[in-house]
Amino acid sequence: YDGLTPGCHLHPFNVTIRSDRRGTCKGTHLVYACVGYCESSAFPSRYSVLVASNFTHNITSASRCCTISKDAKVKVRLDCPRGRHHDEIEILTAKACRCDMCRKARY
Amino acid sequence: ALTSTLHGFRGCAVREFSFVAQKPGCKGLRISTEACWGRCHTWEKPVPDAPYIHRHHRVCTYSRIRHMTARLPGCQPNVSPLYHYPMALHCHCAACSTQDTESSLLMVQHREAEVMLWVKLEATSTEYLDGKALDSQ
């Protein structure tokens, strides 16, 4: 990940999955996020927007945010004490990124 | 050098913005004001549990506003010549709000010449990405 270039890029990080709160079985896998700086702007709304919103939306935002445009599933094997194996858990990883529509945060 | 500064700019800043204020029954008036422009730090990160994607989307928008009023020319007698619009005093990267903001998918295209005219960057609250900070979230 080139932190100096604006845009939306793949960014590797380790994800650790635990079978329970105590972490009896756990596995770590390298996956990718999409991280970056996409262009956005905000400016006075046109009169038609003002009328349509009953004069409440006086700002228009033209924005893009860093999104995962393509993903894939990867299997993480959880290792348990005494060499036992837990089921494999599937998680997502980003395969491609794009500056695209901004959405409200899910969290 | 100025343009290349903008090409690499990260953060959210007050920037000159020019538009034509128009409403039915009046003539248009070109207004120069201050609006917001920049690049905010945004990301989407897979997580093991639902909803499986942790999203951090922020947009460059107004944080402090001065309400301005212009007087449009050539209005019909029954039409108020007053035209209200917001002027940005300060801008920041923030979660999108639908309360006072209309969202548009269209990106405003900044042509090079326009960029040179527009340049007035100030209060650059640039955020820098720290990979470790992302990992720990």
mmCIF file of C-alpha atoms in Angstrom:
data_model
loop_
_atom_site.group_PDB
_atom_site.id
_atom_site.type_symbol
_atom_site.label_atom_id
_atom_site.label_comp_id
_atom_site.label_asym_id
_atom_site.label_seq_id
_atom_site.Cartn_x
_atom_site.Cartn_y
_atom_site.Cartn_z
ATOM 1 C CA TYR A 1 0.000 0.000 0.000
ATOM 2 C CA ASP A 2 1.425 3.334 -1.061
ATOM 3 C CA GLY A 3 0.261 5.723 1.620
ATOM 4 C CA LEU A 4 1.452 8.750 -0.339
ATOM 5 C CA THR A 5 -0.750 8.374 -3.424
ATOM 6 C CA PRO A 6 -4.403 9.459 -3.296
ATOM 7 C CA GLY A 7 -6.834 6.861 -4.581
ATOM 8 C CA CYS A 8 -8.157 3.558 -3.303
ATOM 9 C CA HIS A 9 -5.729 0.702 -2.830
ATOM 10 C CA LEU A 10 -5.441 -2.860 -1.527
ATOM 11 C CA HIS A 11 -4.077 -2.906 2.006
ATOM 12 C CA PRO A 12 -2.953 -6.176 3.650
ATOM 13 C CA PHE A 13 -3.712 -6.940 7.285
ATOM 14 C CA ASN A 14 -3.839 -10.015 9.489
ATOM 15 C CA VAL A 15 -7.210 -11.222 10.719
ATOM 16 C CA THR A 16 -7.364 -13.548 13.714
ATOM 17 C CA ILE A 17 -10.416 -15.756 14.237
ATOM 18 C CA ARG A 18 -11.151 -17.406 17.586
ATOM 19 C CA SER A 19 -13.561 -20.271 18.260
ATOM 20 C CA ASP A 20 -14.709 -18.722 21.554
ATOM 21 C CA ARG A 21 -14.014 -15.826 23.905
ATOM 22 C CA ARG A 22 -11.083 -17.599 25.488
ATOM 23 C CA GLY A 23 -9.555 -18.273 22.095
ATOM 24 C CA THR A 24 -9.377 -22.038 22.606
ATOM 25 C CA CYS A 25 -8.965 -22.550 18.869
ATOM 26 C CA LYS A 26 -7.667 -19.789 16.678
ATOM 27 C CA GLY A 27 -6.262 -19.065 13.261
ATOM 28 C CA THR A 28 -4.669 -16.082 11.564
ATOM 29 C CA HIS A 29 -4.799 -15.253 7.886
ATOM 30 C CA LEU A 30 -3.541 -12.379 5.727
ATOM 31 C CA VAL A 31 -6.443 -10.679 3.940
ATOM 32 C CA TYR A 32 -6.872 -7.376 2.114
ATOM 33 C CA ALA A 33 -8.915 -4.273 2.850
ATOM 34 C CA CYS A 34 -9.438 -1.301 0.535
ATOM 35 C CA VAL A 35 -8.028 1.912 1.957
ATOM 36 C CA GLY A 36 -7.438 5.308 0.472
ATOM 37 C CA TYR A 37 -8.314 8.889 -0.303
ATOM 38 C CA CYS A 38 -11.082 9.526 -2.837
ATOM 39 C CA GLU A 39 -12.246 12.928 -4.060
ATOM 40 C CA SER A 40 -15.302 14.603 -2.595
ATOM 41 C CA SER A 41 -16.808 18.063 -2.595
ATOM 42 C CA ALA A 42 -19.778 19.953 -1.200
ATOM 43 C CA PHE A 43 -21.323 23.121 -2.636
ATOM 44 C CA PRO A 44 -24.591 25.111 -2.639
ATOM 45 C CA SER A 45 -27.532 23.142 -4.068
ATOM 46 C CA ARG A 46 -29.254 24.229 -7.268
ATOM 47 C CA TYR A 47 -32.631 25.869 -6.899
ATOM 48 C CA SER A 48 -34.415 22.761 -8.245
ATOM 49 C CA VAL A 49 -32.857 20.716 -5.409
ATOM 50 C CA LEU A 50 -33.920 23.343 -2.858
ATOM 51 C CA VAL A 51 -37.510 23.221 -4.097
ATOM 52 C CA ALA A 52 -37.594 19.401 -4.251
ATOM 53 C CA SER A 53 -36.334 19.158 -0.655
ATOM 54 C CA ASN A 54 -38.644 21.890 0.645
ATOM 55 C CA PHE A 55 -35.579 24.134 1.176
ATOM 56 C CA THR A 56 -33.889 21.706 3.594
ATOM 57 C CA HIS A 57 -31.084 20.371 1.368
ATOM 58 C CA ASN A 58 -29.062 23.523 0.811
ATOM 59 C CA ILE A 59 -25.795 21.608 0.331
ATOM 60 C CA THR A 60 -25.050 19.111 -2.452
ATOM 61 C CA SER A 61 -22.318 16.547 -1.926
ATOM 62 C CA ALA A 62 -20.516 14.976 -4.886
ATOM 63 C CA SER A 63 -18.430 12.282 -3.297
ATOM 64 C CA ARG A 64 -16.661 9.048 -3.831
ATOM 65 C CA CYS A 65 -15.361 6.686 -1.156
ATOM 66 C CA CYS A 66 -12.885 3.796 -1.145
ATOM 67 C CA THR A 67 -14.855 0.564 -1.692
ATOM 68 C CA ILE A 68 -14.226 -3.126 -2.317
ATOM 69 C CA SER A 69 -15.178 -3.642 -5.978
ATOM 70 C CA LYS A 70 -14.269 -7.321 -6.098
ATOM 71 C CA ASP A 71 -13.955 -9.798 -3.245
ATOM 72 C CA ALA A 72 -13.250 -13.474 -2.707
ATOM 73 C CA LYS A 73 -13.710 -16.011 0.075
ATOM 74 C CA VAL A 74 -10.722 -17.503 1.836
ATOM 75 C CA LYS A 75 -10.711 -20.398 4.287
ATOM 76 C CA VAL A 76 -8.999 -19.995 7.651
ATOM 77 C CA ARG A 77 -8.045 -23.122 9.563
ATOM 78 C CA LEU A 78 -8.394 -22.840 13.319
ATOM 79 C CA ASP A 79 -5.784 -24.685 15.342
ATOM 80 C CA CYS A 80 -6.743 -26.068 18.750
ATOM 81 C CA PRO A 81 -4.719 -27.348 21.747
ATOM 82 C CA ARG A 82 -3.155 -30.802 21.527
ATOM 83 C CA GLY A 83 -3.010 -30.668 17.733
ATOM 84 C CA ARG A 84 -6.754 -30.887 17.193
ATOM 85 C CA HIS A 85 -8.312 -28.999 14.283
ATOM 86 C CA HIS A 86 -11.461 -26.947 14.332
ATOM 87 C CA ASP A 87 -13.653 -26.493 11.272
ATOM 88 C CA GLU A 88 -12.391 -24.100 8.630
ATOM 89 C CA ILE A 89 -14.021 -20.678 8.715
ATOM 90 C CA GLU A 90 -14.656 -18.682 5.546
ATOM 91 C CA ILE A 91 -13.939 -14.962 5.477
ATOM 92 C CA LEU A 92 -13.859 -12.325 2.756
ATOM 93 C CA THR A 93 -10.829 -10.615 1.296
ATOM 94 C CA ALA A 94 -10.717 -7.701 -1.126
ATOM 95 C CA LYS A 95 -9.389 -8.493 -4.613
ATOM 96 C CA ALA A 96 -9.886 -5.047 -6.183
ATOM 97 C CA CYS A 97 -10.707 -1.538 -4.962
ATOM 98 C CA ARG A 98 -12.400 1.470 -6.510
ATOM 99 C CA CYS A 99 -13.421 5.001 -5.551
ATOM 100 C CA ASP A 100 -17.201 4.601 -5.776
ATOM 101 C CA MET A 101 -20.467 5.601 -4.148
ATOM 102 C CA CYS A 102 -20.265 6.547 -0.455
ATOM 103 C CA ARG A 103 -22.656 4.775 1.895
ATOM 104 C CA LYS A 104 -23.671 5.256 5.454
ATOM 105 C CA ALA A 105 -21.473 3.315 7.858
ATOM 106 C CA ARG A 106 -22.850 -0.035 8.973
ATOM 107 C CA TYR A 107 -21.289 0.310 12.409
ATOM 108 C CA ALA B 1 3.585 23.078 -8.689
ATOM 109 C CA LEU B 2 0.244 24.266 -7.416
ATOM 110 C CA THR B 3 -1.670 21.785 -9.574
ATOM 111 C CA SER B 4 0.553 18.916 -8.540
ATOM 112 C CA THR B 5 -0.074 19.919 -4.933
ATOM 113 C CA LEU B 6 -3.789 19.486 -5.579
ATOM 114 C CA HIS B 7 -3.256 16.157 -7.346
ATOM 115 C CA GLY B 8 -1.620 14.800 -4.232
ATOM 116 C CA PHE B 9 -3.759 16.648 -1.717
ATOM 117 C CA ARG B 10 -5.291 14.679 1.116
ATOM 118 C CA GLY B 11 -7.710 16.164 3.590
ATOM 119 C CA CYS B 12 -10.623 18.571 3.261
ATOM 120 C CA ALA B 13 -10.352 22.290 2.696
ATOM 121 C CA VAL B 14 -12.296 25.449 1.964
ATOM 122 C CA ARG B 15 -12.120 26.236 -1.736
ATOM 123 C CA GLU B 16 -13.435 28.981 -3.978
ATOM 124 C CA PHE B 17 -16.603 28.005 -5.782
ATOM 125 C CA SER B 18 -18.460 29.910 -8.471
ATOM 126 C CA PHE B 19 -22.026 29.185 -9.567
ATOM 127 C CA VAL B 20 -25.001 30.874 -11.257
ATOM 128 C CA ALA B 21 -27.855 31.489 -8.831
ATOM 129 C CA GLN B 22 -31.093 31.003 -10.743
ATOM 130 C CA LYS B 23 -34.738 30.765 -9.908
ATOM 131 C CA PRO B 24 -37.924 31.094 -11.970
ATOM 132 C CA GLY B 25 -39.012 34.677 -12.537
ATOM 133 C CA CYS B 26 -35.543 36.242 -12.118
ATOM 134 C CA LYS B 27 -32.396 36.603 -14.157
ATOM 135 C CA GLY B 28 -29.361 34.561 -13.135
ATOM 136 C CA LEU B 29 -26.500 35.984 -11.101
ATOM 137 C CA ARG B 30 -22.972 34.582 -10.967
ATOM 138 C CA ILE B 31 -21.866 34.221 -7.364
ATOM 139 C CA SER B 32 -18.361 33.475 -6.083
ATOM 140 C CA THR B 33 -18.324 31.895 -2.676
ATOM 141 C CA GLU B 34 -16.453 29.320 -0.596
ATOM 142 C CA ALA B 35 -17.306 25.612 -0.728
ATOM 143 C CA CYS B 36 -15.540 22.386 0.317
ATOM 144 C CA TRP B 37 -13.238 20.109 -1.635
ATOM 145 C CA GLY B 38 -10.767 17.383 -0.782
ATOM 146 C CA ARG B 39 -9.968 13.730 -0.333
ATOM 147 C CA CYS B 40 -11.098 12.017 2.830
ATOM 148 C CA HIS B 41 -9.641 8.876 4.341
ATOM 149 C CA THR B 42 -12.113 6.062 3.630
ATOM 150 C CA TRP B 43 -11.926 2.299 3.761
ATOM 151 C CA GLU B 44 -13.784 -1.021 3.622
ATOM 152 C CA LYS B 45 -12.385 -3.907 5.600
ATOM 153 C CA PRO B 46 -13.593 -7.555 5.745
ATOM 154 C CA VAL B 47 -14.542 -8.763 9.238
ATOM 155 C CA PRO B 48 -15.372 -12.370 10.274
ATOM 156 C CA ASP B 49 -18.878 -11.624 11.594
ATOM 157 C CA ALA B 50 -21.990 -10.042 10.067
ATOM 158 C CA PRO B 51 -22.255 -7.679 8.224
ATOM 159 C CA TYR B 52 -18.827 -8.984 7.045
ATOM 160 C CA ILE B 53 -17.634 -5.611 5.719
ATOM 161 C CA HIS B 54 -16.640 -2.852 8.146
ATOM 162 C CA ARG B 55 -17.095 0.437 6.337
ATOM 163 C CA HIS B 56 -15.602 3.857 7.125
ATOM 164 C CA HIS B 57 -16.961 6.361 4.632
ATOM 165 C CA ARG B 58 -16.394 10.067 5.133
ATOM 166 C CA VAL B 59 -17.014 12.971 2.771
ATOM 167 C CA CYS B 60 -15.584 16.484 2.623
ATOM 168 C CA THR B 61 -18.374 18.795 3.691
ATOM 169 C CA TYR B 62 -19.227 22.028 5.496
ATOM 170 C CA SER B 63 -18.503 22.143 9.218
ATOM 171 C CA ARG B 64 -19.108 25.861 9.802
ATOM 172 C CA ILE B 65 -21.473 27.831 7.590
ATOM 173 C CA ARG B 66 -22.335 31.471 7.088
ATOM 174 C CA HIS B 67 -25.788 31.962 5.594
ATOM 175 C CA MET B 68 -25.562 34.392 2.700
ATOM 176 C CA THR B 69 -28.233 36.230 0.767
ATOM 177 C CA ALA B 70 -27.891 37.583 -2.774
ATOM 178 C CA ARG B 71 -30.291 39.846 -4.644
ATOM 179 C CA LEU B 72 -31.087 38.508 -8.130
ATOM 180 C CA PRO B 73 -31.614 41.001 -10.967
ATOM 181 C CA GLY B 74 -34.626 41.362 -13.236
ATOM 182 C CA CYS B 75 -37.221 39.688 -11.008
ATOM 183 C CA GLN B 76 -40.919 39.821 -11.803
ATOM 184 C CA PRO B 77 -42.928 41.985 -9.377
ATOM 185 C CA ASN B 78 -44.451 38.976 -7.603
ATOM 186 C CA VAL B 79 -41.112 37.162 -7.166
ATOM 187 C CA SER B 80 -38.745 37.822 -4.272
ATOM 188 C CA PRO B 81 -35.285 38.737 -5.563
ATOM 189 C CA LEU B 82 -33.621 37.201 -2.503
ATOM 190 C CA TYR B 83 -31.538 34.064 -3.011
ATOM 191 C CA HIS B 84 -30.123 32.258 0.034
ATOM 192 C CA TYR B 85 -27.029 30.041 -0.119
ATOM 193 C CA PRO B 86 -24.458 28.657 2.328
ATOM 194 C CA MET B 87 -20.830 29.823 2.432
ATOM 195 C CA ALA B 88 -18.236 27.496 3.946
ATOM 196 C CA LEU B 89 -16.207 28.970 6.804
ATOM 197 C CA HIS B 90 -14.629 25.621 7.607
ATOM 198 C CA CYS B 91 -14.787 22.144 6.069
ATOM 199 C CA HIS B 92 -14.151 18.685 7.474
ATOM 200 C CA CYS B 93 -14.337 14.987 6.633
ATOM 201 C CA ALA B 94 -17.584 13.684 8.127
ATOM 202 C CA ALA B 95 -20.162 10.934 7.782
ATOM 203 C CA CYS B 96 -22.692 11.780 5.099
ATOM 204 C CA SER B 97 -25.808 13.440 6.391
ATOM 205 C CA THR B 98 -29.103 13.429 4.543
ATOM 206 C CA GLN B 99 -30.537 16.109 6.823
ATOM 207 C CA ASP B 100 -29.243 19.144 4.994
ATOM 208 C CA THR B 101 -27.326 17.494 2.176
ATOM 209 C CA GLU B 102 -28.265 16.236 -1.256
ATOM 210 C CA SER B 103 -25.943 13.513 -2.543
ATOM 211 C CA SER B 104 -24.834 13.302 -6.103
ATOM 212 C CA LEU B 105 -22.939 10.525 -7.806
ATOM 213 C CA LEU B 106 -21.604 12.957 -10.337
ATOM 214 C CA MET B 107 -18.128 14.069 -9.574
ATOM 215 C CA VAL B 108 -17.442 17.679 -10.236
ATOM 216 C CA GLN B 109 -14.744 17.661 -12.827
ATOM 217 C CA HIS B 110 -11.979 20.105 -12.026
ATOM 218 C CA ARG B 111 -10.291 21.248 -15.177
ATOM 219 C CA GLU B 112 -6.726 22.418 -14.916
ATOM 220 C CA ALA B 113 -7.575 26.050 -15.694
ATOM 221 C CA GLU B 114 -10.366 25.976 -13.186
ATOM 222 C CA VAL B 115 -8.050 24.488 -10.619
ATOM 223 C CA MET B 116 -5.680 27.418 -11.016
ATOM 224 C CA LEU B 117 -8.517 29.892 -10.519
ATOM 225 C CA TRP B 118 -10.002 28.019 -7.646
ATOM 226 C CA VAL B 119 -6.989 27.498 -5.563
ATOM 227 C CA LYS B 120 -7.510 28.727 -2.127
ATOM 228 C CA LEU B 121 -6.578 26.009 0.228
ATOM 229 C CA GLU B 122 -6.665 26.701 3.881
ATOM 230 C CA ALA B 123 -7.339 24.943 7.134
ATOM 231 C CA THR B 124 -6.064 21.705 5.689
ATOM 232 C CA SER B 125 -7.090 19.192 8.280
ATOM 233 C CA THR B 126 -5.243 16.394 6.543
ATOM 234 C CA GLU B 127 -5.735 12.959 7.975
ATOM 235 C CA TYR B 128 -2.973 10.456 7.546
ATOM 236 C CA LEU B 129 -3.500 6.757 7.372
ATOM 237 C CA ASP B 130 -1.779 4.662 9.943
ATOM 238 C CA GLY B 131 -1.889 1.022 8.902
ATOM 239 C CA LYS B 132 -1.519 -0.113 12.492
ATOM 240 C CA ALA B 133 -4.471 2.015 13.543
ATOM 241 C CA LEU B 134 -6.578 0.272 10.903
ATOM 242 C CA ASP B 135 -5.447 -3.163 12.101
ATOM 243 C CA SER B 136 -6.402 -2.396 15.660
ATOM 244 C CA GLN B 137 -9.927 -1.231 14.832
#
